[in-house]
Tab-separated table of C-alpha atoms and ligand atoms in Angstrom:
chain	number	residue	atom	x	y	z
A	4	UNK	CA	1.850	2.893	42.885
A	5	UNK	CA	3.845	4.957	40.428
A	6	UNK	CA	3.682	3.013	37.191
A	7	UNK	CA	6.091	3.490	34.320
A	8	UNK	CA	4.944	1.930	31.035
A	9	UNK	CA	7.316	1.340	28.127
A	10	UNK	CA	6.220	0.816	24.516
A	11	UNK	CA	7.828	1.436	21.162
A	12	UNK	CA	6.514	-0.870	18.448
A	13	UNK	CA	3.065	-1.346	16.887
A	14	UNK	CA	1.913	-4.455	18.801
A	15	UNK	CA	2.970	-2.792	22.062
A	16	UNK	CA	0.606	0.131	21.540
A	17	UNK	CA	-2.208	-2.404	21.137
A	18	UNK	CA	-1.199	-4.240	24.350
A	19	UNK	CA	-0.765	-0.926	26.146
A	20	UNK	CA	-4.303	0.322	25.459
A	21	UNK	CA	-6.232	-2.022	27.813
A	22	UNK	CA	-3.723	-1.505	30.627
A	23	UNK	CA	-3.818	2.283	30.366
A	24	UNK	CA	-7.615	2.284	30.336
A	25	UNK	CA	-7.732	0.054	33.411
A	26	UNK	CA	-5.151	2.218	35.225
A	27	UNK	CA	-7.107	5.367	34.403
A	28	UNK	CA	-10.321	3.794	35.650
A	29	UNK	CA	-8.655	3.186	39.008
A	30	UNK	CA	-7.096	6.641	39.166
A	31	UNK	CA	-3.556	5.208	39.146
A	32	UNK	CA	-0.624	7.453	38.314
A	33	UNK	CA	1.359	6.376	35.265
A	34	UNK	CA	4.194	7.668	33.142
A	35	UNK	CA	4.450	6.505	29.526
A	36	UNK	CA	7.753	6.185	27.678
A	37	UNK	CA	7.596	5.739	23.885
A	38	UNK	CA	11.004	4.549	22.705
A	39	UNK	CA	10.374	5.683	19.111
A	40	UNK	CA	11.272	2.260	17.676
A	41	UNK	CA	8.261	2.652	15.364
A	42	UNK	CA	7.633	6.194	14.213
A	43	UNK	CA	5.617	6.334	10.942
A	44	UNK	CA	2.168	7.805	11.504
A	45	UNK	CA	0.485	4.486	10.641
A	46	UNK	CA	2.884	2.431	12.802
A	47	UNK	CA	2.512	4.585	15.928
A	48	UNK	CA	0.379	7.756	16.251
A	49	UNK	CA	-2.627	6.143	14.528
A	50	UNK	CA	-2.934	3.576	17.354
A	51	UNK	CA	-2.805	6.251	20.047
A	52	UNK	CA	-5.646	8.075	18.299
A	53	UNK	CA	-7.843	5.057	17.501
A	54	UNK	CA	-7.415	3.382	20.880
A	55	UNK	CA	-7.649	6.570	22.983
A	56	UNK	CA	-4.160	6.153	24.393
A	57	UNK	CA	-2.903	9.378	25.965
A	58	UNK	CA	0.175	10.946	24.371
A	59	UNK	CA	3.437	9.586	25.806
A	60	UNK	CA	5.071	11.715	28.506
A	61	UNK	CA	8.331	11.259	26.682
A	62	UNK	CA	9.313	9.982	23.222
A	63	UNK	CA	12.958	8.899	23.024
A	64	UNK	CA	12.783	9.022	19.195
A	65	UNK	CA	15.376	6.272	18.805
A	66	UNK	CA	14.203	5.231	15.302
A	67	UNK	CA	15.633	2.466	13.124
A	68	UNK	CA	19.183	1.294	13.861
A	69	UNK	CA	21.069	-2.005	14.102
A	70	UNK	CA	19.935	-4.175	17.029
A	71	UNK	CA	22.846	-3.247	19.282
A	72	UNK	CA	22.767	0.468	18.538
A	73	UNK	CA	18.984	0.667	18.867
A	74	UNK	CA	18.861	-1.271	22.140
A	75	UNK	CA	21.917	0.497	23.563
A	76	UNK	CA	20.610	3.985	22.910
A	77	UNK	CA	17.260	3.060	24.373
A	78	UNK	CA	18.913	1.763	27.552
A	79	UNK	CA	20.950	4.912	28.018
A	80	UNK	CA	18.063	7.283	27.465
A	81	UNK	CA	15.597	5.246	29.477
A	82	UNK	CA	17.973	5.176	32.415
A	83	UNK	CA	18.102	8.977	32.392
A	84	UNK	CA	14.314	9.229	32.327
A	85	UNK	CA	13.856	6.615	35.078
A	86	UNK	CA	16.364	8.388	37.318
A	87	UNK	CA	14.379	11.589	37.009
A	88	UNK	CA	10.962	10.016	37.381
A	89	UNK	CA	11.434	7.879	40.484
A	90	UNK	CA	8.862	5.231	39.501
A	91	UNK	CA	8.127	2.153	41.628
A	92	UNK	CA	7.475	-0.324	38.805
A	93	UNK	CA	8.343	-0.570	35.100
A	94	UNK	CA	5.892	-2.412	32.861
A	95	UNK	CA	7.168	-4.032	29.657
A	96	UNK	CA	5.245	-5.732	26.861
A	97	UNK	CA	6.191	-8.622	24.592
A	98	UNK	CA	9.590	-9.210	23.049
A	99	UNK	CA	10.900	-6.278	21.022
A	100	UNK	CA	14.170	-4.406	21.413
A	101	UNK	CA	12.181	-1.778	23.357
A	102	UNK	CA	11.198	-4.538	25.830
A	103	UNK	CA	14.774	-5.680	26.378
A	104	UNK	CA	16.085	-2.124	26.688
A	105	UNK	CA	13.457	-1.358	29.340
A	106	UNK	CA	14.411	-4.533	31.214
A	107	UNK	CA	18.108	-3.694	31.284
A	108	UNK	CA	17.573	-0.029	32.219
A	109	UNK	CA	15.118	-0.839	35.034
A	110	UNK	CA	17.034	-3.784	36.493
A	111	UNK	CA	20.286	-1.792	36.680
A	112	UNK	CA	18.370	0.800	38.715
A	113	UNK	CA	16.799	-1.964	40.849
A	114	UNK	CA	13.289	-0.976	39.819
A	115	UNK	CA	10.938	-4.001	39.785
A	116	UNK	CA	9.854	-5.044	36.302
A	117	UNK	CA	6.456	-6.389	35.309
A	118	UNK	CA	6.645	-8.359	32.061
A	119	UNK	CA	3.379	-8.780	30.221
A	120	UNK	CA	3.454	-11.790	27.871
A	121	UNK	CA	6.003	-13.680	29.973
A	122	UNK	CA	6.979	-17.303	29.369
A	123	UNK	CA	6.540	-17.408	25.592
A	124	UNK	CA	9.175	-19.393	23.725
A	125	UNK	CA	9.742	-20.396	20.096
A	126	UNK	CA	12.952	-22.308	20.988
A	127	UNK	CA	14.496	-20.643	17.944
A	128	UNK	CA	17.347	-18.641	19.415
A	129	UNK	CA	18.126	-17.027	16.039
A	130	UNK	CA	15.036	-14.861	16.478
A	131	UNK	CA	15.832	-11.515	18.078
A	132	UNK	CA	12.466	-11.792	19.830
A	133	UNK	CA	13.465	-15.087	21.503
A	134	UNK	CA	16.608	-13.480	22.903
A	135	UNK	CA	14.621	-10.450	24.078
A	136	UNK	CA	11.897	-12.426	25.805
A	137	UNK	CA	14.208	-14.845	27.617
A	138	UNK	CA	16.420	-12.049	28.925
A	139	UNK	CA	13.443	-9.939	29.943
A	140	UNK	CA	11.758	-12.807	31.793
A	141	UNK	CA	14.917	-13.541	33.736
A	142	UNK	CA	15.230	-9.894	34.823
A	143	UNK	CA	11.572	-9.504	35.800
A	144	UNK	CA	9.951	-9.484	39.225
A	145	UNK	CA	6.372	-9.854	37.984
A	146	UNK	CA	5.786	-12.348	35.210
A	147	UNK	CA	2.333	-12.167	33.704
A	148	UNK	CA	1.707	-15.219	31.554
A	149	UNK	CA	-1.006	-15.224	28.911
A	150	UNK	CA	-1.445	-19.001	29.171
A	151	UNK	CA	-0.841	-21.971	31.425
A	152	UNK	CA	1.781	-23.254	28.972
A	153	UNK	CA	3.808	-20.068	29.423
A	154	UNK	CA	3.750	-20.487	33.204
A	155	UNK	CA	4.974	-24.086	32.896
A	156	UNK	CA	7.837	-22.928	30.685
A	157	UNK	CA	8.930	-20.426	33.338
A	158	UNK	CA	8.942	-23.174	35.964
A	159	UNK	CA	11.191	-25.223	33.653
A	160	UNK	CA	13.578	-22.275	33.630
A	161	UNK	CA	13.524	-21.977	37.425
A	162	UNK	CA	11.167	-19.004	37.615
A	163	UNK	CA	8.381	-19.753	40.104
A	164	UNK	CA	5.864	-17.761	42.037
A	165	UNK	CA	7.112	-16.767	45.495
A	166	UNK	CA	5.111	-17.784	48.562
A	167	UNK	CA	3.689	-15.343	51.097
A	168	UNK	CA	4.627	-15.718	54.777
A	169	UNK	CA	3.123	-13.580	57.563
A	170	UNK	CA	1.853	-11.049	55.030
A	171	UNK	CA	5.199	-10.699	53.236
A	172	UNK	CA	6.487	-12.342	50.084
A	173	UNK	CA	9.461	-14.664	50.621
A	174	UNK	CA	10.712	-14.554	47.052
A	175	UNK	CA	11.260	-11.790	44.531
A	176	UNK	CA	9.264	-13.543	41.838
A	177	UNK	CA	5.557	-13.240	41.229
A	178	UNK	CA	4.206	-15.379	38.425
A	179	UNK	CA	0.560	-15.436	37.405
A	180	UNK	CA	-1.572	-16.546	34.500
A	181	UNK	CA	-3.761	-13.601	33.611
A	182	UNK	CA	-5.042	-14.378	30.130
A	183	UNK	CA	-3.765	-12.508	27.112
A	184	UNK	CA	-3.944	-8.718	27.083
A	185	UNK	CA	-4.477	-8.759	23.297
A	186	UNK	CA	-7.780	-10.505	23.994
A	187	UNK	CA	-8.697	-7.526	26.230
A	188	UNK	CA	-7.968	-5.186	23.321
A	189	UNK	CA	-9.790	-7.302	20.777
A	190	UNK	CA	-12.925	-7.768	22.855
A	191	UNK	CA	-13.131	-4.139	23.907
A	192	UNK	CA	-12.530	-2.640	20.446
A	193	UNK	CA	-14.561	-5.187	18.448
A	194	UNK	CA	-17.743	-3.141	18.389
A	195	UNK	CA	-15.885	-0.070	17.132
A	196	UNK	CA	-14.170	-2.160	14.482
A	197	UNK	CA	-17.542	-3.419	13.256
A	198	UNK	CA	-18.845	0.180	13.062
A	199	UNK	CA	-16.022	0.984	10.665
A	200	UNK	CA	-17.668	-1.504	8.349
A	201	UNK	CA	-19.622	1.070	6.421
A	202	UNK	CA	-16.640	3.321	5.771
A	203	UNK	CA	-13.917	3.074	3.142
A	204	UNK	CA	-14.307	-0.513	2.022
A	205	UNK	CA	-11.207	-2.107	0.674
A	206	UNK	CA	-10.795	-3.769	-2.706
A	207	UNK	CA	-11.805	-7.471	-2.468
A	208	UNK	CA	-13.386	-6.952	0.947
A	209	UNK	CA	-16.841	-8.064	-0.149
A	210	UNK	CA	-15.727	-11.306	-1.769
A	211	UNK	CA	-13.892	-14.301	-0.335
A	212	UNK	CA	-10.330	-13.113	0.273
A	213	UNK	CA	-7.172	-13.955	2.181
A	214	UNK	CA	-5.454	-11.484	4.491
A	215	UNK	CA	-1.675	-11.541	4.431
A	216	UNK	CA	0.926	-9.924	6.707
A	217	UNK	CA	4.649	-10.478	6.618
A	218	UNK	CA	7.445	-8.766	8.526
A	219	UNK	CA	9.634	-11.288	10.416
A	220	UNK	CA	13.334	-10.783	9.774
A	221	UNK	CA	13.750	-14.481	8.920
A	222	UNK	CA	11.281	-14.072	6.013
A	223	UNK	CA	12.064	-10.560	4.804
A	224	UNK	CA	15.835	-10.310	5.118
A	225	UNK	CA	16.568	-13.443	3.122
A	226	UNK	CA	15.816	-12.438	-0.497
A	227	UNK	CA	15.534	-16.061	-1.650
A	228	UNK	CA	12.978	-16.854	0.996
A	229	UNK	CA	10.990	-13.690	0.340
A	230	UNK	CA	10.865	-14.499	-3.393
A	231	UNK	CA	9.828	-18.084	-2.649
A	232	UNK	CA	6.947	-16.888	-0.444
A	233	UNK	CA	5.570	-14.588	-3.137
A	234	UNK	CA	6.139	-17.149	-5.845
A	235	UNK	CA	4.051	-19.721	-3.923
A	236	UNK	CA	1.374	-17.100	-3.286
A	237	UNK	CA	1.063	-16.654	-7.103
A	238	UNK	CA	-0.511	-20.120	-7.276
A	239	UNK	CA	-3.337	-19.227	-4.918
A	240	UNK	CA	-6.715	-18.657	-6.502
A	241	UNK	CA	-8.279	-16.296	-3.953
A	242	UNK	CA	-7.472	-12.578	-3.940
A	243	UNK	CA	-5.169	-11.409	-1.172
A	244	UNK	CA	-5.169	-8.158	0.826
A	245	UNK	CA	-1.704	-7.257	2.073
A	246	UNK	CA	-1.201	-4.380	4.542
A	247	UNK	CA	2.496	-3.980	3.961
A	248	UNK	CA	4.941	-3.548	6.853
A	249	UNK	CA	7.627	-0.926	6.052
A	250	UNK	CA	10.398	-3.486	6.573
A	251	UNK	CA	8.899	-5.740	3.874
A	252	UNK	CA	8.148	-2.792	1.577
A	253	UNK	CA	11.812	-1.838	1.743
A	254	UNK	CA	12.990	-5.379	0.909
A	255	UNK	CA	10.508	-5.880	-1.961
A	256	UNK	CA	11.782	-2.658	-3.500
A	257	UNK	CA	15.433	-3.510	-2.958
A	258	UNK	CA	15.027	-6.961	-4.510
A	259	UNK	CA	12.747	-5.747	-7.334
A	260	UNK	CA	10.090	-8.295	-6.421
A	261	UNK	CA	6.907	-7.661	-8.394
A	262	UNK	CA	3.710	-8.947	-6.818
A	263	UNK	CA	0.850	-10.710	-8.537
A	264	UNK	CA	-2.059	-8.463	-9.583
A	265	UNK	CA	-4.312	-10.505	-7.272
A	266	UNK	CA	-2.404	-9.165	-4.275
A	267	UNK	CA	-3.871	-5.841	-3.224
A	268	UNK	CA	-1.198	-3.936	-1.306
A	269	UNK	CA	-2.170	-1.243	1.203
A	270	UNK	CA	-0.212	0.858	3.659
A	271	UNK	CA	-0.119	-0.586	7.219
A	272	UNK	CA	-3.651	-0.347	8.584
A	273	UNK	CA	-5.094	0.987	11.799
A	274	UNK	CA	-6.220	-1.521	14.424
A	275	UNK	CA	-9.935	-1.150	13.697
A	276	UNK	CA	-9.561	-1.742	9.943
A	277	UNK	CA	-7.272	-4.636	10.660
A	278	UNK	CA	-9.680	-6.350	13.041
A	279	UNK	CA	-12.535	-5.855	10.584
A	280	UNK	CA	-10.547	-7.498	7.768
A	281	UNK	CA	-9.295	-10.307	9.986
A	282	UNK	CA	-12.864	-11.146	10.901
A	283	UNK	CA	-14.014	-11.183	7.268
A	284	UNK	CA	-11.046	-13.086	5.795
A	285	UNK	CA	-11.505	-16.694	4.641
A	286	UNK	CA	-8.070	-17.343	6.052
A	287	UNK	CA	-5.202	-15.262	7.424
A	288	UNK	CA	-1.654	-15.913	6.224
A	289	UNK	CA	0.888	-14.318	8.529
A	290	UNK	CA	4.191	-14.467	10.356
A	291	UNK	CA	2.946	-12.094	13.067
A	292	UNK	CA	2.639	-13.331	16.630
A	293	UNK	CA	-0.294	-11.075	17.512
A	294	UNK	CA	-2.233	-11.873	14.356
A	295	UNK	CA	-1.989	-15.658	14.898
A	296	UNK	CA	-3.655	-15.070	18.235
A	297	UNK	CA	-6.273	-12.708	16.852
A	298	UNK	CA	-7.120	-15.248	14.136
A	299	UNK	CA	-7.704	-17.819	16.879
A	300	UNK	CA	-9.758	-15.431	19.003
A	301	UNK	CA	-11.906	-14.538	15.982
A	302	UNK	CA	-12.183	-18.205	14.958
A	303	UNK	CA	-10.636	-17.539	11.553
A	304	UNK	CA	-8.294	-20.217	10.151
A	305	UNK	CA	-4.660	-19.190	9.926
A	306	UNK	CA	-1.525	-20.228	8.052
A	307	UNK	CA	1.703	-19.225	9.780
A	308	UNK	CA	4.687	-18.504	7.571
A	309	UNK	CA	7.155	-19.973	10.024
A	310	UNK	CA	8.696	-23.277	11.046
A	311	UNK	CA	7.516	-22.946	14.626
A	312	UNK	CA	5.308	-20.744	16.739
A	313	UNK	CA	5.382	-19.645	20.363
A	314	UNK	CA	1.568	-19.572	20.294
A	315	UNK	CA	1.379	-23.362	20.230
A	316	UNK	CA	-2.212	-23.544	21.466
A	317	UNK	CA	-3.400	-22.118	18.140
A	318	UNK	CA	-2.099	-25.261	16.410
A	319	UNK	CA	-4.322	-27.603	18.372
A	320	UNK	CA	-7.493	-28.630	16.554
A	321	UNK	CA	-6.138	-27.188	13.275
A	322	UNK	CA	-7.007	-23.485	13.676
A	323	UNK	CA	-3.439	-22.594	12.765
A	324	UNK	CA	-1.252	-24.451	10.224
A	325	UNK	CA	2.491	-23.978	9.943
A	326	UNK	CA	3.474	-23.351	6.330
A	327	UNK	CA	6.670	-25.388	6.652
A	328	UNK	CA	6.627	-29.162	6.414
A	329	UNK	CA	9.462	-31.653	6.033
A	330	UNK	CA	9.434	-30.665	2.328
A	331	UNK	CA	10.106	-27.007	3.144
A	332	UNK	CA	7.736	-24.099	2.529
A	333	UNK	CA	4.360	-25.419	1.355
A	334	UNK	CA	1.902	-22.542	1.581
A	335	UNK	CA	-0.670	-24.107	-0.754
A	336	UNK	CA	-0.823	-27.336	1.229
A	337	UNK	CA	-1.179	-25.532	4.550
A	338	UNK	CA	-3.846	-23.252	3.108
A	339	UNK	CA	-5.838	-26.185	1.803
A	340	UNK	CA	-5.903	-27.716	5.295
A	341	UNK	CA	-6.857	-24.385	6.862
A	342	UNK	CA	-9.684	-23.813	4.404
A	343	UNK	CA	-11.107	-27.272	5.147
A	344	UNK	CA	-11.563	-26.428	8.819
A	345	UNK	CA	-15.193	-26.585	9.905
A	346	UNK	CA	-15.399	-23.417	11.975
A	347	UNK	CA	-18.731	-24.314	13.519
A	348	UNK	CA	-17.717	-27.796	14.651
A	349	UNK	CA	-14.023	-27.533	15.497
A	350	UNK	CA	-13.092	-27.429	19.167
A	351	UNK	CA	-12.091	-23.978	20.383
A	352	UNK	CA	-10.856	-23.856	23.984
A	353	UNK	CA	-10.584	-20.321	25.397
A	354	UNK	CA	-6.805	-20.525	25.771
A	355	UNK	CA	-6.285	-16.780	25.877
A	356	UNK	CA	-8.592	-15.851	28.708
A	357	UNK	CA	-11.686	-13.750	29.107
A	358	UNK	CA	-10.503	-10.269	28.164
A	359	UNK	CA	-9.790	-9.142	31.744
A	360	UNK	CA	-6.033	-9.601	31.880
A	361	UNK	CA	-5.300	-5.911	32.502
A	362	UNK	CA	-7.393	-5.818	35.689
A	363	UNK	CA	-5.705	-8.959	37.021
A	364	UNK	CA	-2.273	-7.513	36.349
A	365	UNK	CA	-3.067	-4.319	38.258
A	366	UNK	CA	-4.616	-6.271	41.153
A	367	UNK	CA	-1.576	-8.497	41.507
A	368	UNK	CA	0.924	-5.633	41.444
A	369	UNK	CA	-1.095	-3.618	43.929
A	370	UNK	CA	-1.490	-6.497	46.357
A	371	UNK	CA	2.280	-6.973	46.266
A	372	UNK	CA	2.769	-3.230	46.839
A	373	UNK	CA	0.547	-3.335	49.927
A	374	UNK	CA	2.166	-6.500	51.315
A	375	UNK	CA	5.699	-5.197	50.945
A	376	UNK	CA	5.032	-1.887	52.711
B	18	UD1	C1	9.794	-5.072	15.392
B	18	UD1	C2	10.099	-6.129	16.444
B	18	UD1	C3	9.257	-7.359	16.173
B	18	UD1	C4	7.787	-7.026	16.054
B	18	UD1	C5	7.589	-5.915	15.042
B	18	UD1	C6	6.152	-5.460	15.043
B	18	UD1	C7	12.396	-6.191	17.306
B	18	UD1	C8	13.698	-6.871	17.225
B	18	UD1	N1	11.491	-6.541	16.372
B	18	UD1	O1	10.188	-5.604	14.131
B	18	UD1	O2	9.424	-8.294	17.228
B	18	UD1	O3	7.095	-8.179	15.639
B	18	UD1	O4	8.413	-4.792	15.399
B	18	UD1	O5	5.802	-4.800	13.892
B	18	UD1	O6	12.188	-5.365	18.169
B	18	UD1	N2	10.398	1.035	9.693
B	18	UD1	C9	9.836	2.144	9.105
B	18	UD1	N3	8.979	2.887	9.865
B	18	UD1	C10	8.655	2.585	11.150
B	18	UD1	C11	9.237	1.456	11.716
B	18	UD1	C12	10.108	0.685	10.988
B	18	UD1	O7	10.101	2.475	7.948
B	18	UD1	O8	7.854	3.305	11.768
B	18	UD1	C13	11.299	0.203	8.857
B	18	UD1	C14	12.764	0.622	8.961
B	18	UD1	O9	13.333	0.462	7.714
B	18	UD1	C15	13.342	-0.397	9.932
B	18	UD1	C16	12.502	-1.634	9.630
B	18	UD1	O10	11.224	-1.154	9.305
B	18	UD1	O11	14.709	-0.609	9.740
B	18	UD1	C17	12.420	-2.600	10.792
B	18	UD1	O12	11.944	-1.943	11.979
B	18	UD1	P1	12.317	-2.540	13.427
B	18	UD1	O13	11.547	-1.839	14.462
B	18	UD1	O14	13.771	-2.598	13.574
B	18	UD1	O15	11.856	-4.037	13.320
B	18	UD1	P2	10.448	-4.651	12.908
B	18	UD1	O16	10.655	-5.540	11.744
B	18	UD1	O17	9.420	-3.580	12.786
B	19	UDP	N1	-1.895	-4.688	12.933
B	19	UDP	C1	-2.520	-3.513	12.537
B	19	UDP	N2	-2.309	-3.074	11.271
B	19	UDP	C2	-1.555	-3.741	10.363
B	19	UDP	C3	-0.920	-4.949	10.786
B	19	UDP	C4	-1.104	-5.385	12.075
B	19	UDP	O1	-3.233	-2.895	13.319
B	19	UDP	O2	-1.434	-3.287	9.216
B	19	UDP	C5	-2.091	-5.160	14.307
B	19	UDP	C6	-2.628	-6.564	14.419
B	19	UDP	O3	-4.030	-6.581	14.348
B	19	UDP	C7	-2.089	-7.002	15.771
B	19	UDP	C8	-0.751	-6.317	15.843
B	19	UDP	O4	-0.816	-5.227	14.929
B	19	UDP	O5	-2.908	-6.503	16.816
B	19	UDP	C9	0.349	-7.254	15.474
B	19	UDP	O6	1.534	-6.537	15.272
B	19	UDP	P1	2.712	-7.031	14.344
B	19	UDP	O7	2.234	-8.062	13.402
B	19	UDP	O8	3.356	-5.811	13.797
B	19	UDP	O9	3.754	-7.624	15.403
B	19	UDP	P2	3.866	-8.997	16.213
B	19	UDP	O10	2.579	-9.295	16.857
B	19	UDP	O11	4.311	-10.046	15.248
B	19	UDP	O12	4.958	-8.726	17.182
């Protein structure tokens, strides 16, 4: 197979790493397109270095633009690259504008698409990610679901696995539950993250602390909401470490929001530092999709700064608490519940698989390739 992999934003580099390592192990040929959606050293290059991801074959260097302009330019440039490269499958990750652009470019050229993290839904159509993931799923040939719930959602939308007849597939759709590829990354880089322990300790790291991340448009782009979040965080007793996303940094500056002295702000961190802090945190407060999952995988309680989550399994048994109640944003209340969780005794089903999603994905695509010859 001639694989083409598309990534452009921080969480996609993390999802890409296990797949690239598995492809390399099998001697598969791949071509990597970086869209350039994220471009700061600590939002992009750092992950390639830490996770041993080979340099992209091409970087489209699209950068930050409005949604339409960013996605449109990516589509145009990706089409040109795909026409030159003659690849037999395009692999897309998650739900960013880079994902949607890859889906449109590949489907117009009739190149089969494999979507990793298919079937996730927040049912909040205002989120750009919800639009991206629905459109991408509906354009994909291979839908790799992290969980059973995601597969069921695809069935509800009329996307079902095609049956094989006399060695050939009858339908264009191939749906499988593989486990979550972020679990692959977490399990395989955990030991390295622990080794980092001795180096460059962060302020508050050796005492009980909370880890905070915040970058969703719905939280950052509404100044009133952003102020409300930080005002509620003022009332929290524990110190907070905040690796600050550039989007949020920009908004805090624009709105002149001054943070409490108990919030220790750092630049965005590398994956290994991040995993180390996640593991040590008393609780993680976040609006990130990936970090909600990592909190669950590491058995660390989490408070999600959103009204809903697509990672609904994390809510069962109380590992994850939504910060919104009928009374609106109530971070303190949610945190109290999260901190009461008995980590040793609370049920923890392995919803996100065993850390071997990448191998399953490659197997499934290859078996299709052989059957359709
Ligand atoms: C994007 C994804 C989001 C994902 C997040 C991961 C979309 C619609 N959103 O959101 O789903 O959760 O990435 O982090 O695709 N910026 C920099 N340097 C960078 C990158 C961004 O300064 O390297 C700043 C720019 O001011 C930019 C802003 O951050 O305008 C937002 O970047 P963008 O990629 O548009 O969206 P994210 O919020 O990062
Ligand atoms: N992450 C990181 N450094 C940071 C913040 C996040 O390495 O400073 C990692 C985090 O551990 C997770 C991924 O980035 O693996 C999540 O990405 P992000 O929150 O940007 O996006 P989302 O998952 O919400 O799309």
